[in-house]
XYZ file of C-alpha atoms in Angstrom:
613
model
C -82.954 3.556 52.658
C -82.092 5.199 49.849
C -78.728 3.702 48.660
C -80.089 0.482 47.087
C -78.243 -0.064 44.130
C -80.214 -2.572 42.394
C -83.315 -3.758 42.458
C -84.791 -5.583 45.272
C -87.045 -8.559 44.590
C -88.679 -8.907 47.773
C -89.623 -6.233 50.375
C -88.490 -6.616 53.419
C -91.121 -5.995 56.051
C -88.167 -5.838 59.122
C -86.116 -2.942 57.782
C -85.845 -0.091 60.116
C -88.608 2.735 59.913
C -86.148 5.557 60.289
C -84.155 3.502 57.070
C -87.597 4.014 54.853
C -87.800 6.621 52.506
C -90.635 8.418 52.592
C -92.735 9.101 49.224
C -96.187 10.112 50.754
C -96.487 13.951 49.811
C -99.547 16.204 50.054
C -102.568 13.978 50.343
C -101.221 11.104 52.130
C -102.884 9.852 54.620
C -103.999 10.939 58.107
C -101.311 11.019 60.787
C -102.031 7.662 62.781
C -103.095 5.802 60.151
C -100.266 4.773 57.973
C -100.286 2.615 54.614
C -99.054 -1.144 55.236
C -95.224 -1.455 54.667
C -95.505 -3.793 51.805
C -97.540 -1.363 49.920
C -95.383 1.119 50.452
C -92.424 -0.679 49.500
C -94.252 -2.132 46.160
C -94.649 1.891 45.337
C -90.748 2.669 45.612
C -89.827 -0.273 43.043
C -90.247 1.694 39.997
C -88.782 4.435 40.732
C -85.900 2.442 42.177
C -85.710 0.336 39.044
C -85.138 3.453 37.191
C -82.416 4.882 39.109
C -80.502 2.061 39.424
C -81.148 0.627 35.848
C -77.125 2.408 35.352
C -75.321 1.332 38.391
C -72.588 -1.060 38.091
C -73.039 -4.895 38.278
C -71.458 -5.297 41.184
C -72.320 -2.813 43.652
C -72.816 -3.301 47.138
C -76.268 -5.381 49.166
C -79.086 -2.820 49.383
C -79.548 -1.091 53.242
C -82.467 -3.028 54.041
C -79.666 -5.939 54.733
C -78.251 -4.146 56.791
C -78.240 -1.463 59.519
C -75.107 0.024 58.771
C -75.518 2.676 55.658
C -73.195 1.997 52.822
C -70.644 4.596 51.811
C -71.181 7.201 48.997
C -68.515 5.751 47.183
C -69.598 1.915 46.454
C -73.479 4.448 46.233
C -72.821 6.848 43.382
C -76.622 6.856 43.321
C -77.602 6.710 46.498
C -79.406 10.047 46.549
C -83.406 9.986 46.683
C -82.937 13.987 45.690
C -81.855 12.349 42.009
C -85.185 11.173 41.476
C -86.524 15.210 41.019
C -85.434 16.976 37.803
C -83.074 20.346 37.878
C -85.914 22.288 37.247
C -87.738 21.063 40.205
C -85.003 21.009 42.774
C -84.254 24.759 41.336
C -87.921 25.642 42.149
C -88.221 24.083 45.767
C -84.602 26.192 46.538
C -86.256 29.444 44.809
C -89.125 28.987 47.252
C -87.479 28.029 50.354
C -84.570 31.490 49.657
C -87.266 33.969 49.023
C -88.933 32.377 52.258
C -85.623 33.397 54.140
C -85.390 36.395 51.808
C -87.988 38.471 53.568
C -87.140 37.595 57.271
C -83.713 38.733 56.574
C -84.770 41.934 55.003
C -86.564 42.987 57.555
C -83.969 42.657 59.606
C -81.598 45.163 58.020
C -83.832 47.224 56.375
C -84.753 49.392 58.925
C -81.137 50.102 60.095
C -80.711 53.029 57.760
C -84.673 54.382 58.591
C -84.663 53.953 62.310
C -83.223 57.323 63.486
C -85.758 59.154 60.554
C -88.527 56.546 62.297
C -87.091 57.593 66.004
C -87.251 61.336 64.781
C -90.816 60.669 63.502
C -92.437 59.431 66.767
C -89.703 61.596 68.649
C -88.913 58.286 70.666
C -84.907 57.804 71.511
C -85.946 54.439 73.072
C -87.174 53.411 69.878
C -84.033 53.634 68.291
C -82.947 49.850 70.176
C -86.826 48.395 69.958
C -87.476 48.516 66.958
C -85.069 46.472 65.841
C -84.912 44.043 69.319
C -88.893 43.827 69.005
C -88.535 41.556 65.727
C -85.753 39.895 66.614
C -87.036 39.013 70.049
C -90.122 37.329 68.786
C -87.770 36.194 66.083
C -85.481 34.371 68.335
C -88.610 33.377 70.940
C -90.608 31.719 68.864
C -87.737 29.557 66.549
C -88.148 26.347 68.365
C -91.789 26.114 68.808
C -92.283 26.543 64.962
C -89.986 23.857 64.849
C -91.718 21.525 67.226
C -95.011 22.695 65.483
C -93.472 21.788 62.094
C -92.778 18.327 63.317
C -96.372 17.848 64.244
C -97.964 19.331 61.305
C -95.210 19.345 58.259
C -93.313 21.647 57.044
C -95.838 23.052 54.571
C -98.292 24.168 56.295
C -96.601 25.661 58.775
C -94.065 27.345 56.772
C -97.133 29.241 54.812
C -98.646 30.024 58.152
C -95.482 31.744 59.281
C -95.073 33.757 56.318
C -99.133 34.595 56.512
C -98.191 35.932 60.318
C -95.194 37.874 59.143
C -97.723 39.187 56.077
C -100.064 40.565 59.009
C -97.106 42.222 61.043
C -95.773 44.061 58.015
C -98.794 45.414 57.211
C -99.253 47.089 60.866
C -95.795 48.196 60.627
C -96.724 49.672 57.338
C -99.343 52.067 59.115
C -98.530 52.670 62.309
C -99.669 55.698 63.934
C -96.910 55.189 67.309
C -94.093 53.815 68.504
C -96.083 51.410 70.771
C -98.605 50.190 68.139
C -94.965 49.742 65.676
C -93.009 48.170 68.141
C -96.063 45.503 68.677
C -96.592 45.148 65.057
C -92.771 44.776 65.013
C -93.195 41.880 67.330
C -95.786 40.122 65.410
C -93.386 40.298 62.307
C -91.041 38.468 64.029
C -92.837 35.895 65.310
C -93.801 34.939 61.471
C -90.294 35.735 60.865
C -89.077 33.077 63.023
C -90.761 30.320 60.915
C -89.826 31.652 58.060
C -85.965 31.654 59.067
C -85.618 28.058 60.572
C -87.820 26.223 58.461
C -86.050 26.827 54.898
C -83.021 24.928 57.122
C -85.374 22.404 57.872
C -86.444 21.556 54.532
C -83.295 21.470 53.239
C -82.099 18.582 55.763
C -84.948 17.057 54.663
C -84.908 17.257 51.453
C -80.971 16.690 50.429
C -78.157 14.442 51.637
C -75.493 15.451 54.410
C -72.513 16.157 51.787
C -75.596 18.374 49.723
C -76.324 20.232 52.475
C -73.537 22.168 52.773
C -73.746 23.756 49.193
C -77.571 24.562 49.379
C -77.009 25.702 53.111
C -74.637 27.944 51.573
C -76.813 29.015 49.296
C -79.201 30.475 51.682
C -76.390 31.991 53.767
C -75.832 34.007 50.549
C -79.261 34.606 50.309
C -79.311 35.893 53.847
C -76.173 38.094 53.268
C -77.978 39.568 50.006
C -81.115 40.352 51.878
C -78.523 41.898 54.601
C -76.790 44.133 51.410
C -80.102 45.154 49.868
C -81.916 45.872 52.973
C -79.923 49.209 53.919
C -79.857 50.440 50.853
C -83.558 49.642 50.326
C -84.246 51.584 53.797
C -81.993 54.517 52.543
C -84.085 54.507 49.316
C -87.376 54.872 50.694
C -86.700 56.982 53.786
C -85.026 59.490 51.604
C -87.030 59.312 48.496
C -90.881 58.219 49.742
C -91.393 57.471 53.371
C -89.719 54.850 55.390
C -93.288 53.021 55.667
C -92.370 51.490 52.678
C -89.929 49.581 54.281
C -92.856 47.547 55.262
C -95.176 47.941 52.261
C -92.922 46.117 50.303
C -93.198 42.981 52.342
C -96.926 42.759 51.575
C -96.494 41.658 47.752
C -93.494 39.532 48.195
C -94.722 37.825 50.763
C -97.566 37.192 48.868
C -95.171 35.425 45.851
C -93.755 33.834 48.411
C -96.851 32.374 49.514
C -98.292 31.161 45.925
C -94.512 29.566 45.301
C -94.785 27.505 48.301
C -98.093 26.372 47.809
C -97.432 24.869 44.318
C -93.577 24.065 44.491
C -92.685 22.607 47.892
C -93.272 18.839 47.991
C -93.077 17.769 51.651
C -94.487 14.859 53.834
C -97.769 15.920 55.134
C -98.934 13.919 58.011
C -102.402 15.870 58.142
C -102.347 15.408 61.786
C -105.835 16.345 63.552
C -105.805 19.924 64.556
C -106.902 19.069 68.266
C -104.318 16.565 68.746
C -101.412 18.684 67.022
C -102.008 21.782 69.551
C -102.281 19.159 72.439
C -98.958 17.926 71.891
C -97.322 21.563 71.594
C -95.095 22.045 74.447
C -96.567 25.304 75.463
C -95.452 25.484 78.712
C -91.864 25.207 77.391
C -92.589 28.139 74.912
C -94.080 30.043 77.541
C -90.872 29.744 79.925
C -88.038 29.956 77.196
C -90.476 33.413 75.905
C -90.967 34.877 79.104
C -87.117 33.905 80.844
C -85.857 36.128 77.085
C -87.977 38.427 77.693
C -87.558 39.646 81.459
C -83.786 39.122 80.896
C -83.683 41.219 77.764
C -85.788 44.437 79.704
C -83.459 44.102 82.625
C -80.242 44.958 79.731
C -82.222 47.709 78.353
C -83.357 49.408 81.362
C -80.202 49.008 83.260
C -77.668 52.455 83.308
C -80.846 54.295 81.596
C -83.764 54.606 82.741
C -83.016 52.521 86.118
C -79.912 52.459 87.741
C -78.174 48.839 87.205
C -78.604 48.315 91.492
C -82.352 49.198 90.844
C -84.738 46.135 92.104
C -86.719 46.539 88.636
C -83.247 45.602 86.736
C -81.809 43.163 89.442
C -85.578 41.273 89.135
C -85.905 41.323 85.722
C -82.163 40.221 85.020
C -82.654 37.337 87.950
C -86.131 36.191 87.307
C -84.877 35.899 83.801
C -81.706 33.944 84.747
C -84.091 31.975 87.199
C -87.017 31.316 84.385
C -84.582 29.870 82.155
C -83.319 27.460 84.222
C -86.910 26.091 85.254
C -87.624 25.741 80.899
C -84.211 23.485 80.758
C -85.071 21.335 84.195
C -89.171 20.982 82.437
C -87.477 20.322 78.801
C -85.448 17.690 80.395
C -87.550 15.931 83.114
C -91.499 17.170 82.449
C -92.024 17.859 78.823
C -93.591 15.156 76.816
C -92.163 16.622 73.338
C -90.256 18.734 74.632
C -89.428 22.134 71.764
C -85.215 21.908 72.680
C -84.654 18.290 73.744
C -81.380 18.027 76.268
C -80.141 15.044 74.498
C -79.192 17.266 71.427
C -76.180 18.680 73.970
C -74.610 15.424 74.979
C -71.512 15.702 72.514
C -68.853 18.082 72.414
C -68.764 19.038 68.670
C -72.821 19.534 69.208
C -72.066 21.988 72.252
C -69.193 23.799 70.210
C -72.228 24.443 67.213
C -74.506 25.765 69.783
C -72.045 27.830 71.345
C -70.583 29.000 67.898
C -74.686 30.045 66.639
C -74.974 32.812 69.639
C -71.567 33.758 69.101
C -71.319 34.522 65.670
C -74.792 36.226 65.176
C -73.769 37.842 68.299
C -70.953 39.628 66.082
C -72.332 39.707 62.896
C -74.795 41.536 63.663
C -73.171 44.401 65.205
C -71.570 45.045 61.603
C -75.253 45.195 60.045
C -77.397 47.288 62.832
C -74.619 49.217 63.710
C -72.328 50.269 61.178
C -75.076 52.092 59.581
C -75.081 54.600 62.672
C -71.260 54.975 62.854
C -72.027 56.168 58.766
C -74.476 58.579 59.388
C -72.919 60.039 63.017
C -69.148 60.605 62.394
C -69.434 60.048 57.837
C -72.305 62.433 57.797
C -73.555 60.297 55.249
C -77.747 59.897 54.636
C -79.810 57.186 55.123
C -78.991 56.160 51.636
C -75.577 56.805 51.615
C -75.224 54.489 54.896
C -76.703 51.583 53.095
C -74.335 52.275 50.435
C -71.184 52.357 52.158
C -71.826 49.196 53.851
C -72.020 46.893 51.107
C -68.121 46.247 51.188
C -69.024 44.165 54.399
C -72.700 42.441 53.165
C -71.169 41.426 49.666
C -67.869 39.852 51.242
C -69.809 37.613 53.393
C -72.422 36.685 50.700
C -69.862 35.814 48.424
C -67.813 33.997 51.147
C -70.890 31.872 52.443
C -71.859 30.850 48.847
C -68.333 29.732 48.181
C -68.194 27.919 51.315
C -71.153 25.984 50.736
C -69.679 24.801 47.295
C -66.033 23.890 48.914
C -68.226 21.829 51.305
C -69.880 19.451 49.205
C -66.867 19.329 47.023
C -64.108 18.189 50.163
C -66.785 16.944 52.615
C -64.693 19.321 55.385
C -66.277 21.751 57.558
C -63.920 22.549 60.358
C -61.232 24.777 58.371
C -63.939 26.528 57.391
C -65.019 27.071 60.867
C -61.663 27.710 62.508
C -60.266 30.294 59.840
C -63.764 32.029 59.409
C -63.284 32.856 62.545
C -59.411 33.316 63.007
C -60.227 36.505 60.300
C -63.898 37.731 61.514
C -61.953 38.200 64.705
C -59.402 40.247 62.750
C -61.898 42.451 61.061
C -63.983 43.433 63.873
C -60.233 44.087 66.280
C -59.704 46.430 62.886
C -62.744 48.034 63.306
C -62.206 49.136 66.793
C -59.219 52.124 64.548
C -62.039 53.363 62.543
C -61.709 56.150 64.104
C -63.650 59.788 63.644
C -61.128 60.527 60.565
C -63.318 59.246 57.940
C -60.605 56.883 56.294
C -62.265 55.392 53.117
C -59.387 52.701 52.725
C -59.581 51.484 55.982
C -63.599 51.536 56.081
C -63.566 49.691 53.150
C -60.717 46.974 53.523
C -61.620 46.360 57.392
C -65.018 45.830 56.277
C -64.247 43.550 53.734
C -61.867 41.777 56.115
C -64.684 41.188 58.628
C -67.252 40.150 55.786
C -64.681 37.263 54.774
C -64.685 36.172 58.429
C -68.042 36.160 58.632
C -69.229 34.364 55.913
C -68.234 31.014 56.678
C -69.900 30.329 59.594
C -73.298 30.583 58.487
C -73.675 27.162 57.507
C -70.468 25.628 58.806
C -71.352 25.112 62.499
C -75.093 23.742 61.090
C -73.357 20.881 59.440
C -71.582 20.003 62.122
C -74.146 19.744 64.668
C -76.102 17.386 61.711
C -73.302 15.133 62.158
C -73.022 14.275 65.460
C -77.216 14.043 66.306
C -79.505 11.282 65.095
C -81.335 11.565 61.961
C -84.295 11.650 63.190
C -83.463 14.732 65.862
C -82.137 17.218 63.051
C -85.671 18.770 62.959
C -85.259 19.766 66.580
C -81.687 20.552 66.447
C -81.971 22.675 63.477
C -84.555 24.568 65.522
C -82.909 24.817 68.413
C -79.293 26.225 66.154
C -81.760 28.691 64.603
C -83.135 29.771 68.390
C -79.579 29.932 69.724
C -78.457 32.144 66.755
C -81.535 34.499 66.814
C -81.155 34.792 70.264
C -77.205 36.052 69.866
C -78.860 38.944 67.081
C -81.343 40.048 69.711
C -79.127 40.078 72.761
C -76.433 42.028 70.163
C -78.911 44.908 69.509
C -79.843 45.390 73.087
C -76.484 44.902 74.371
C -74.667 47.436 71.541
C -77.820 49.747 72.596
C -77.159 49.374 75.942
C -73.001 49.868 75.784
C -73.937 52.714 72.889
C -76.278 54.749 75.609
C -74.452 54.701 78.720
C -70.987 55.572 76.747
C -72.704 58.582 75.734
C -74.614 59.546 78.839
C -70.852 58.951 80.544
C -70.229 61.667 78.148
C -72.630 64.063 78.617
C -70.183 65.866 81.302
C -68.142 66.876 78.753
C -70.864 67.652 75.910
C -72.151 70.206 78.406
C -68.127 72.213 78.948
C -68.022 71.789 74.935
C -71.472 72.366 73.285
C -73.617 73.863 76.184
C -76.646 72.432 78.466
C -78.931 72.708 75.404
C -77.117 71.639 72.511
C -75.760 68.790 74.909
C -78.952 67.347 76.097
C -79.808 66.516 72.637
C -76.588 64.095 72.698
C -76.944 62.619 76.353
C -77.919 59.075 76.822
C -80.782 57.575 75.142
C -81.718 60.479 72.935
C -78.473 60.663 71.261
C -79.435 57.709 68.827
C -82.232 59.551 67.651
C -80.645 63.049 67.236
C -78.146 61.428 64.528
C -79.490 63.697 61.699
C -78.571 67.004 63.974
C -74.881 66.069 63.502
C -74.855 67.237 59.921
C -76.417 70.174 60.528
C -73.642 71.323 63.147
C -70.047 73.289 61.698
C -66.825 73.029 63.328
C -65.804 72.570 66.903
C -69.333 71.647 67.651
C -68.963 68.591 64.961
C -66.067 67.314 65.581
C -66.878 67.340 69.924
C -70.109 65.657 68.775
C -68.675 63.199 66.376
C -65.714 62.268 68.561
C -68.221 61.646 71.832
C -70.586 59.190 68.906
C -67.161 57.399 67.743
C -66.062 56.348 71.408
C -69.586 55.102 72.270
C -69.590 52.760 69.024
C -65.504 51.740 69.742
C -66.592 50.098 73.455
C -68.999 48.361 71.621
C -66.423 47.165 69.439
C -64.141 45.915 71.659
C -66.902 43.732 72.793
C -67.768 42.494 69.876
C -64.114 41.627 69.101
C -63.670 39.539 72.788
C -66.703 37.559 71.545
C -65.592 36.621 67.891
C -61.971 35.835 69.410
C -64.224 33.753 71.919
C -65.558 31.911 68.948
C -62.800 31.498 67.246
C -61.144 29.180 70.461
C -65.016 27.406 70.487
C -64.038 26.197 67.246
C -61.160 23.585 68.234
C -64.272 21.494 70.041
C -65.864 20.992 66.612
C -64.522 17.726 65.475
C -64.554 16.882 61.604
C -66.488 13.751 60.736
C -67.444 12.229 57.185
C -70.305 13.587 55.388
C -72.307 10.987 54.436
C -73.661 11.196 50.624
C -76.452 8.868 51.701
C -80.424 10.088 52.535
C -83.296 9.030 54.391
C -86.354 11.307 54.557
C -87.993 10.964 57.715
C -91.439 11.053 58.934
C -93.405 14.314 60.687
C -96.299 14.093 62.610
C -96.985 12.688 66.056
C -96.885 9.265 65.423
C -93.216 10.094 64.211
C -92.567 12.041 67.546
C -94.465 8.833 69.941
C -91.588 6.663 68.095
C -88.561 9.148 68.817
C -90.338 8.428 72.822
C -90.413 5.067 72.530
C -87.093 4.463 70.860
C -84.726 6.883 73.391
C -86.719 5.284 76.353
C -85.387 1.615 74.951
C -82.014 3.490 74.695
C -82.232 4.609 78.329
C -83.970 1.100 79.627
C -80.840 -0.441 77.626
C -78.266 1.825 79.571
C -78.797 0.990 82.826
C -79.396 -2.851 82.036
C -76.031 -2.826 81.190
């Protein structure tokens, strides 16, 4: 391990593998066929000369004598991340944010473009699938690049994700339909997914638990950015070019991204073979966690719309998903060989309360983001620009909340308060969002959006320290992945279900909007189509505006009130999470499959050891 602090003399051939740090970088050797220990040992020596040559006389026996780590405090050195320079560890961040960067961009970019895009393609639908179609393959796809990360490295696979998400951008770009952009939409987010869970990854294995926090917090920031320049970007180029260019400018960033990663990030590459590596995905788990989200996520959106919720097309889809679900936890748990969302990681409480807290905080957050936008441009009369604008009160809260977070973190080593009283306050801000109201109050959009930013921002990387704590070293890899899955999942579900609550409110309406505005002016403001007919509430003068904005307001203030029930939910969540030390210790561990055969071998001793006793 890394906490020696002085010099061994003599290798010790019996020390744990998982205790090893691992120095083998790009050009190691092949998975399978690893260097003998003592030569690997005899490499560490110098470097562990040299970080040690300051540490105090009498400091504690090095790990290798012993299985239990030694504290951060007799280790003041214990880090391996000391042995890179500032300029280094600045570089690998730089690569792995701008990684995250883009995924989160393209999640809010196309907030303040999608009713010019639904007006393009005259598609109301569109206004909800757009959006769900990346985040759906977003979500999907999290834990297999993951598992596939494990088998390959985290190189390679993070390139290949942003090299997919490359691809779907530029089909967004030029789209000629609302099909072919929902399906290039689709592919974005299945690079997308890589390219949000793996920066996570890389961190945990790059820096210690009490580091983590700070440089977690660091890309929460980065994510709230991307979430503050997104809109406005969107409002930029719909109004001034086209709102194409919401996906143009993916193609050379992602391409900086690309060349960063390539000659920055310094990862364990265990070159595995390409045949064995796709062998050992678990692709009937992928295929039954995808399809399960999928069926259950059509069943939402066609229910109350364009099939009546006692339909058999919504009642299948909503079972079968239900139903296909279950059969991917009982093959995870009883079938799968490496399985992509192993049931041990839910065996603890404060593990379980991390899960839980993932869905339900992207759940909320990103009804502030994706919808806020609308409730600007409906009942403000604000323009696509103007709506990215106006919600930067809420997107440069949070940033500045998560950053600071992350920094109180590794300074205190506590997570929980942050947890609890995030939450305590996001459930505040969204309950004061529900007296918006049609009025156009600056004061209160501003300070209730400010409110709810501060609530939100701690609980980006909060909850993802906690879980850390509580699972084995060795299965943070896989429970990162599966905390990324869980909170992509809660954005997806959010858009469909705020679409869904959004389009039935106003289709309850429509009565009305007929006595009030007439069959024809109505129609354009019943149900699905009124999403899409956002820009002809600017254009309308008196009664007619305020009937029109009043009927958009009570849509988005249901949604609201759901929104609030499920941060308040969160909020009681968060008295599971127990607070534990955060270690200032490190060990990087292994990928590849002769990493994964040993996780097999070791938690079927465990189990053999169990029932012995």
């Amino acid at each position: 391990m890394a906490s020696h602090a002085s010099t061994p003399t003599t290798p010790d051939t019996r020390a744990n593998p998982d205790e090893t740090i691992d120095v083998e970088r790009d050009g190691g050797t092949h998975d399978g066929e690893p260097r003998p220990r003592h030569v690997m040992e005899a490499e560490k020596l110098p470097s562990r000369s040299a970080e040690t040559s300051s540490a105090p006389a009498t400091s504690t026996p090095t790990s290798t004598q012993s299985p239990t780590p030694t504290t951060a405090a007799n280790q003041p050195h214990a880090e391996p991340e000391a042995q890179r320079t500032n300029v280094e560890t600045f570089l690998i961040v730089l690569a792995l944010c701008l990684a995250l960067f883009l995924a989160a961009l393209d999640m809010t970019i196309i907030t303040t473009a999608i009713p010019t895009i639904a007006g393009t393609f005259d598609s109301s639908l569109g206004y909800v699938w757009i959006g769900s179609a990346y985040l759906l393959g977003n979500a999907a796809f999290v834990p297999t690049w993951g598992k596939i990360s494990d088998i390959f490295g985290r190189k390679p696979v993070l390139i290949s994700a942003v090299v997919i998400f490359w691809i779907g951008s530029l089909l967004c770009a030029v789209s000629n339909s609302m099909g072919m952009l929902i399906a290039a939409r689709a592919v974005q987010g299945v690079g997308g997914g890589g390219t949000v869970v793996l920066p996570n990854i890389c961190i945990s294995d790059l820096f210690s638990m009490r580091k983590r926090g700070m440089y977690f917090g660091i890309l929460g920031g980065v994510w709230a950015i991307a979430s503050a320049v997104g809109p406005v970007l969107g409002g930029v180029f719909t109004s001034a070019v086209s709102w194409r260019w919401c996906f143009y400018i993916n193609l050379p960033l992602s391409g900086v991204g690309i060349l960063i990663l390539i000659f920055v990030l310094k990862l364990h590459n265990p070159r595995t073979p390409m045949r064995q590596g796709l062998l050992a995905i678990d692709w009937a788990g992928s295929l039954l966690v995808i399809g399960g989200t999928l069926m259950f996520l059509f069943g939402l959106q066609f229910g109350g719309i364009q099939q009546p919720w006692n339909s058999p097309t919504v009642i299948c889809l909503i079972v079968f998903g239900v139903v296909v679900v279950g059969l991917f936890v009982c093959y995870e748990s009883m079938v799968a060989k490496y399985p992509i969302i192993p049931t041990s990681l839910f065996r603890h409480q404060t593990s379980i309360a991390a899960f839980s807290l993932a869905f339900l905080h992207a759940f909320t957050f990103m009804s502030g983001s994706y919808w806020l936008p609308l409730y600007f441009q409906a009942v403000s009369g604000a323009t696509s620009l103007l709506s990215g604008v106006f919600l930067l009160p809420f997107v440069l809260s949070l940033s500045i909340t998560s950053a600071s977070v992350g920094i109180i973190i590794k300074r205190t080593g506590n997570y929980k308060i942050p947890i609890v009283s995030g939450l305590a306050v996001m459930t505040l801000g969204f309950g004061l969002l529900i007296g918006l109201g049609d009025d156009q109050n600056w004061a209160k959009i501003i300070v209730f959006q400010i409110i709810a930013g501060i609530g939100v921002g701690p609980n980006f990387q909060s909850p993802l320290i906690a879980l850390q704590t509580n699972v084995e070293p060795r299965d943070i890899g896989s429970a990162t992945a599966s905390f990324g899955f869980l909170r992509q999942l809660g954005t997806s579900i959010s858009v469909v279900a705020g679409g869904v609550i959004f389009n039935n409110q106003m289709q309850a309406q429509s009565a009305k909007l007929q006595r009030e505005l007439g069959p024809q002016l109505a129609s354009m403001f019943s149900g699905t189509r009124a999403a899409a007919s956002v820009r002809i509430v600017s254009t309308l003068q008196g009664h007619d505006a305020a009937v029109v904005k009043n009927a958009y307001w009570n849509s988005l203030q249901t949604m609201y009130i759901l929104f609030t029930c499920t941060a308040f939910l969160g909020f009681l969540t968060s008295f599971a999470v127990k607070q534990k030390r955060l270690s200032k210790d490190h060990t990087e561990h292994k990928t590849g499959l002769q990493s994964l055969k040993q996780r097999n071998e070791d938690h079927a001793a465990s189990l053999s050891g169990k029932e012995a006793s």
